[in-house]
């Protein structure tokens, strides 16, 4: 089993920055990749970013590329969010996968464990 605990988030003005953290514990040696998703009210969960557990290859969704970055340090995975916009308002989730399919972590079904979610609100 793997446990994911998220921290960070909150309320920020448009143009500001936030960093989300996701701490993984348990059988982390079995992990292949970590991802970030978000879900805005009334919308489907949206893929944001994915990174290999060993910190190598990563991918950022085009919708946030250039503003968001994903990184990993020991048992923590970070989502750095800059130049935030009101449309970035959502609940953000981290996820951990034991194996990643052909879509390379862009689908929810590729993940085995999920964090508790954290609210990010961007005020205009």
C-alpha positions as a printed NumPy array, in Angstrom:
array([[  0.   ,   0.   ,   0.   ],
       [  1.001,   3.583,  -0.642],
       [ -0.319,   6.586,   1.234],
       [ -0.432,  10.056,  -0.274],
       [ -0.82 ,  13.198,   1.819],
       [ -1.205,  16.539,   0.116],
       [ -0.38 ,  19.985,   1.44 ],
       [ -0.378,  23.496,   0.093],
       [ -3.163,  25.186,  -1.778],
       [ -5.439,  27.956,  -0.589],
       [ -6.535,  31.339,  -1.864],
       [ -4.347,  33.451,  -4.12 ],
       [ -4.809,  36.508,  -6.313],
       [ -4.65 ,  36.142, -10.071],
       [ -1.049,  36.271, -11.228],
       [  0.2  ,  34.773,  -7.999],
       [  1.916,  31.478,  -7.284],
       [  1.302,  28.418,  -5.161],
       [  3.161,  25.188,  -4.595],
       [  1.374,  21.956,  -3.873],
       [  3.148,  19.055,  -2.213],
       [  2.342,  15.383,  -2.154],
       [  4.115,  13.142,   0.326],
       [  4.225,   9.459,  -0.527],
       [  4.828,   6.789,   2.104],
       [  4.569,   3.04 ,   2.373],
       [  5.626,   0.789,  -0.481],
       [  6.972,   3.627,  -2.578],
       [  9.627,   1.417,  -4.105],
       [  6.848,  -0.105,  -6.208],
       [  5.797,   3.18 ,  -7.775],
       [  6.366,   4.027, -11.411],
       [  4.97 ,   7.545, -11.719],
       [  3.234,  10.345,  -9.874],
       [  0.633,  12.615, -11.392],
       [ -1.428,  15.691, -10.665],
       [ -5.053,  16.202, -11.665],
       [ -7.623,  18.865, -10.925],
       [-11.386,  19.045, -10.88 ],
       [-13.347,  22.261, -11.11 ],
       [-17.011,  22.442, -10.041],
       [-19.253,  20.827, -12.604],
       [-16.332,  19.617, -14.712],
       [-14.531,  16.342, -15.219],
       [-11.208,  15.651, -13.595],
       [ -8.43 ,  17.055, -15.752],
       [ -4.88 ,  15.8  , -16.13 ],
       [ -2.18 ,  18.347, -15.242],
       [  1.222,  16.678, -15.028],
       [  3.079,  13.41 , -14.528],
       [  6.625,  12.519, -13.508],
       [  8.519,   9.276, -13.214],
       [  9.026,   8.211,  -9.615],
       [ 12.779,   8.223, -10.21 ],
       [ 12.475,  11.89 , -11.1  ],
       [ 13.33 ,  11.53 , -14.744],
       [ 10.859,  11.861, -17.571],
       [  7.908,  14.179, -17.043],
       [  5.05 ,  15.675, -19.015],
       [  2.943,  18.798, -18.524],
       [ -0.501,  19.257, -20.025],
       [ -0.563,  21.887, -22.788],
       [ -3.271,  23.807, -20.906],
       [ -0.825,  24.721, -18.135],
       [  2.553,  24.316, -19.807],
       [  4.755,  27.313, -19.243],
       [  3.008,  28.153, -15.969],
       [  3.076,  24.876, -14.018],
       [  6.011,  22.591, -13.324],
       [  6.265,  19.192, -11.662],
       [  9.24 ,  17.98 ,  -9.681],
       [ 10.211,  15.295,  -7.232],
       [ 12.546,  15.273,  -4.247],
       [ 12.895,  12.105,  -2.193],
       [  9.387,  11.084,  -1.172],
       [  7.759,  14.346,  -2.195],
       [  6.261,  15.442,  -5.492],
       [  5.615,  19.116,  -6.102],
       [  3.377,  21.075,  -8.416],
       [  4.63 ,  24.628,  -8.762],
       [  1.919,  26.875, -10.146],
       [  2.808,  30.342, -11.404],
       [  0.835,  33.078, -13.131],
       [ -2.353,  31.619, -11.744],
       [ -5.646,  32.457, -13.376],
       [ -9.219,  32.285, -12.027],
       [ -9.841,  29.32 , -14.315],
       [ -7.186,  27.383, -12.384],
       [ -9.594,  27.274,  -9.456],
       [-10.237,  23.626,  -8.652],
       [ -9.58 ,  20.819,  -6.245],
       [ -6.153,  19.427,  -7.027],
       [ -5.286,  15.762,  -6.539],
       [ -2.009,  13.908,  -6.606],
       [ -1.944,  10.303,  -7.685],
       [  0.515,   7.424,  -7.754],
       [  0.713,   4.657, -10.296],
       [  2.387,   1.277, -10.178],
       [  2.456,   1.068, -13.95 ],
       [  1.637,   3.547, -16.67 ],
       [ -0.049,   2.683, -19.937],
       [  0.268,   4.011, -23.422],
       [ -1.18 ,   7.4  , -22.503],
       [  1.704,   7.836, -20.112],
       [ -0.185,   8.889, -17.054],
       [ -2.744,  11.159, -18.633],
       [ -5.703,   8.995, -17.655],
       [ -7.145,   8.602, -14.172],
       [ -7.391,   4.849, -14.603],
       [ -3.616,   4.526, -14.767],
       [ -3.266,   5.441, -11.101],
       [ -3.624,   3.205,  -8.105],
       [ -3.533,   5.645,  -5.206],
       [ -4.928,   9.136,  -4.719],
       [ -4.329,  11.966,  -2.321],
       [ -7.105,  13.609,  -0.357],
       [ -7.346,  16.642,  -2.632],
       [ -6.637,  20.25 ,  -1.854],
       [ -8.578,  23.357,  -2.838],
       [ -6.93 ,  26.051,  -4.93 ],
       [ -8.913,  29.238,  -5.396],
       [ -7.665,  32.028,  -7.623],
       [ -9.388,  35.352,  -7.111],
       [ -9.66 ,  37.82 ,  -9.977]])
